[in-house]
Amino acid sequence: MSKSAKPPPSRSASKPPARKRAARPSVVPRAAKGRTATSPKSYHHGDLRRVLIVAALELAEEGGADAVSVREAARRAGVSPGAPFRHFPSRNDLMSAVAEEAQRRFRSAIAAAIAETSSEDPLVRFRAFGLAYLRWAMKNPAHFEVISSGKYFAHDQSEALREDNDELIAMTEQLLTDALEQGQLRSSDLRVIKIAGRALVYGFARMNIDGHFPRWGIAPADAERMAEAIITLFVDGIAKPV
């Protein structure tokens, strides 16, 4: 090659600009409109714990609770496999945090439904409670399974989960107490009514998770109407005839 020959263009100069990867949409809880969850792809220093929880919630939503792992949450968040262990030393710790976030969204959805009910009638509000419970559980089956099943983490070790659950129980008890004081209930045994109501909504939600609806002739499009019907039937059953 002569000294006057021009050197070939470098690879970096001829390489076309890299295409930007589309940002992954963040998971925004249906129960908390107006609040935005941090997207794993928007991770920056200081957010890692929150980002990992959101990533794990996405994994649960996409593949069920069994699909959640610390390593996969790290991959989804775009960090090294060892990075999450400062916040979550084990899968149990991550699942506990996932359950706490899911339970917070669950409780918020129920509280919002009661607050949006214009009637001050305790049984009308109790019906709104039960329907909000079932709507959230059917829209978020994997998240509901995490908070309702004891096989993914040690429930008794989560103080936040206990507090949220205690608040839901207290809501139930207050509504039923108000109904009893206003002479609306057939029975004064509030404990039986409370447990019966819990068994009804929990059982219906589990039927959905376990895939029983088709066997009982409940099409996906009819599930919410069926939920409304069974809640109405239960409330009418515990109410004293006018």
Short mmCIF file of C-alpha atoms in Angstrom, two decimals, residues 44-199:
data_model
loop_
_atom_site.label_atom_id
_atom_site.label_comp_id
_atom_site.label_asym_id
_atom_site.label_seq_id
_atom_site.Cartn_x
_atom_site.Cartn_y
_atom_site.Cartn_z
CA HIS A 44 -31.45 3.48 38.81
CA HIS A 45 -29.42 3.49 41.97
CA GLY A 46 -31.59 3.41 45.07
CA ASP A 47 -34.62 1.75 43.49
CA LEU A 48 -33.45 -1.84 43.38
CA ARG A 49 -35.64 -3.30 46.11
CA ARG A 50 -38.80 -1.77 44.64
CA VAL A 51 -37.83 -2.70 41.09
CA LEU A 52 -37.22 -6.32 42.09
CA ILE A 53 -40.64 -6.54 43.75
CA VAL A 54 -42.35 -5.16 40.64
CA ALA A 55 -40.34 -7.56 38.46
CA ALA A 56 -41.41 -10.48 40.67
CA LEU A 57 -45.06 -9.40 40.49
CA GLU A 58 -44.76 -9.36 36.68
CA LEU A 59 -43.23 -12.85 36.70
CA ALA A 60 -46.06 -14.14 38.89
CA GLU A 61 -48.65 -12.53 36.64
CA GLU A 62 -47.09 -14.02 33.50
CA GLY A 63 -46.17 -17.52 34.71
CA GLY A 64 -47.74 -18.05 38.13
CA ALA A 65 -46.13 -17.84 41.54
CA ASP A 66 -43.84 -20.78 40.78
CA ALA A 67 -42.16 -18.72 38.04
CA VAL A 68 -40.76 -16.23 40.55
CA SER A 69 -37.10 -16.53 41.51
CA VAL A 70 -34.52 -14.05 42.77
CA ARG A 71 -32.27 -14.74 39.77
CA GLU A 72 -35.08 -14.23 37.24
CA ALA A 73 -36.22 -11.04 38.99
CA ALA A 74 -32.63 -9.78 38.72
CA ARG A 75 -32.54 -10.60 35.01
CA ARG A 76 -35.85 -8.81 34.49
CA ALA A 77 -34.54 -5.79 36.41
CA GLY A 78 -31.35 -5.74 34.32
CA VAL A 79 -28.91 -6.26 37.20
CA SER A 80 -26.35 -8.93 38.02
CA PRO A 81 -27.60 -12.20 39.57
CA GLY A 82 -25.92 -11.36 42.87
CA ALA A 83 -27.25 -7.81 43.18
CA PRO A 84 -30.68 -8.68 44.72
CA PHE A 85 -29.29 -10.71 47.61
CA ARG A 86 -28.51 -7.58 49.61
CA HIS A 87 -32.27 -6.97 49.78
CA PHE A 88 -33.58 -10.53 49.46
CA PRO A 89 -31.20 -13.19 50.80
CA SER A 90 -33.60 -15.94 49.74
CA ARG A 91 -36.63 -16.60 47.54
CA ASN A 92 -38.73 -16.71 50.71
CA ASP A 93 -37.73 -13.11 51.47
CA LEU A 94 -38.61 -11.98 47.93
CA MET A 95 -41.96 -13.79 47.98
CA SER A 96 -42.77 -12.25 51.34
CA ALA A 97 -42.17 -8.77 49.90
CA VAL A 98 -44.24 -9.67 46.81
CA ALA A 99 -47.09 -10.81 49.05
CA GLU A 100 -46.93 -7.62 51.10
CA GLU A 101 -47.22 -5.49 47.95
CA ALA A 102 -50.02 -7.65 46.54
CA GLN A 103 -51.89 -7.52 49.84
CA ARG A 104 -51.51 -3.74 49.97
CA ARG A 105 -53.06 -3.46 46.50
CA PHE A 106 -55.81 -5.89 47.50
CA ARG A 107 -56.69 -3.96 50.64
CA SER A 108 -56.57 -0.65 48.75
CA ALA A 109 -59.00 -1.97 46.14
CA ILE A 110 -61.47 -3.02 48.82
CA ALA A 111 -61.14 0.22 50.78
CA ALA A 112 -61.64 2.24 47.58
CA ALA A 113 -64.78 0.25 46.67
CA ILE A 114 -66.31 0.91 50.08
CA ALA A 115 -65.36 4.59 49.94
CA GLU A 116 -66.95 4.93 46.49
CA THR A 117 -70.25 3.49 47.75
CA SER A 118 -72.61 6.41 48.24
CA SER A 119 -74.97 4.52 50.53
CA GLU A 120 -74.39 4.51 54.27
CA ASP A 121 -76.34 1.25 54.58
CA PRO A 122 -73.94 -1.27 56.23
CA LEU A 123 -75.18 -4.19 54.14
CA VAL A 124 -74.82 -2.25 50.90
CA ARG A 125 -71.25 -1.48 51.92
CA PHE A 126 -70.70 -5.09 52.97
CA ARG A 127 -71.83 -6.20 49.51
CA ALA A 128 -69.37 -3.72 47.93
CA PHE A 129 -66.63 -5.23 50.11
CA GLY A 130 -67.36 -8.77 48.94
CA LEU A 131 -67.65 -7.82 45.30
CA ALA A 132 -64.38 -5.84 45.37
CA TYR A 133 -62.70 -8.85 46.96
CA LEU A 134 -63.81 -11.15 44.14
CA ARG A 135 -63.15 -8.69 41.34
CA TRP A 136 -59.56 -8.16 42.49
CA ALA A 137 -58.97 -11.88 43.05
CA MET A 138 -60.27 -12.76 39.58
CA LYS A 139 -58.28 -10.02 37.85
CA ASN A 140 -55.11 -10.88 39.75
CA PRO A 141 -55.26 -14.66 40.29
CA ALA A 142 -51.50 -15.21 40.64
CA HIS A 143 -51.15 -12.35 43.12
CA PHE A 144 -54.16 -13.62 45.08
CA GLU A 145 -52.64 -17.09 45.18
CA VAL A 146 -49.42 -15.68 46.63
CA ILE A 147 -51.21 -13.93 49.49
CA SER A 148 -53.71 -16.71 50.15
CA SER A 149 -51.46 -19.76 49.98
CA GLY A 150 -48.96 -20.73 52.66
CA LYS A 151 -46.62 -22.62 50.35
CA TYR A 152 -44.61 -19.70 48.93
CA PHE A 153 -43.28 -18.04 52.09
CA ALA A 154 -43.75 -17.95 55.87
CA HIS A 155 -46.92 -15.89 56.37
CA ASP A 156 -46.44 -15.59 60.13
CA GLN A 157 -43.12 -13.81 59.67
CA SER A 158 -44.58 -10.84 57.80
CA GLU A 159 -45.84 -8.13 60.13
CA ALA A 160 -47.06 -5.96 57.23
CA LEU A 161 -49.14 -8.83 55.87
CA ARG A 162 -50.70 -9.47 59.28
CA GLU A 163 -51.53 -5.80 59.72
CA ASP A 164 -53.23 -5.54 56.33
CA ASN A 165 -55.16 -8.76 56.93
CA ASP A 166 -56.21 -7.57 60.39
CA GLU A 167 -57.47 -4.35 58.83
CA LEU A 168 -59.62 -6.29 56.35
CA ILE A 169 -61.06 -8.38 59.18
CA ALA A 170 -61.74 -5.22 61.19
CA MET A 171 -63.58 -3.71 58.20
CA THR A 172 -65.75 -6.82 57.98
CA GLU A 173 -66.51 -6.84 61.69
CA GLN A 174 -67.39 -3.14 61.77
CA LEU A 175 -69.80 -3.39 58.84
CA LEU A 176 -71.55 -6.40 60.38
CA THR A 177 -71.67 -4.76 63.81
CA ASP A 178 -73.28 -1.67 62.29
CA ALA A 179 -75.80 -3.85 60.45
CA LEU A 180 -76.68 -5.70 63.67
CA GLU A 181 -77.11 -2.47 65.63
CA GLN A 182 -79.49 -1.22 62.95
CA GLY A 183 -81.55 -4.39 63.18
CA GLN A 184 -80.68 -5.59 59.68
CA LEU A 185 -79.45 -9.12 60.43
CA ARG A 186 -81.36 -12.36 60.90
CA SER A 187 -78.75 -13.68 63.34
CA SER A 188 -76.72 -11.98 66.05
CA ASP A 189 -73.85 -14.48 65.67
CA LEU A 190 -71.46 -12.21 63.82
CA ARG A 191 -68.61 -14.71 64.02
CA VAL A 192 -70.57 -17.26 62.00
CA ILE A 193 -71.63 -14.65 59.44
CA LYS A 194 -68.07 -13.36 59.12
CA ILE A 195 -66.57 -16.83 58.57
CA ALA A 196 -69.35 -17.83 56.18
CA GLY A 197 -68.74 -14.71 54.11
CA ARG A 198 -65.01 -15.34 54.07
CA ALA A 199 -65.52 -18.94 53.01
#
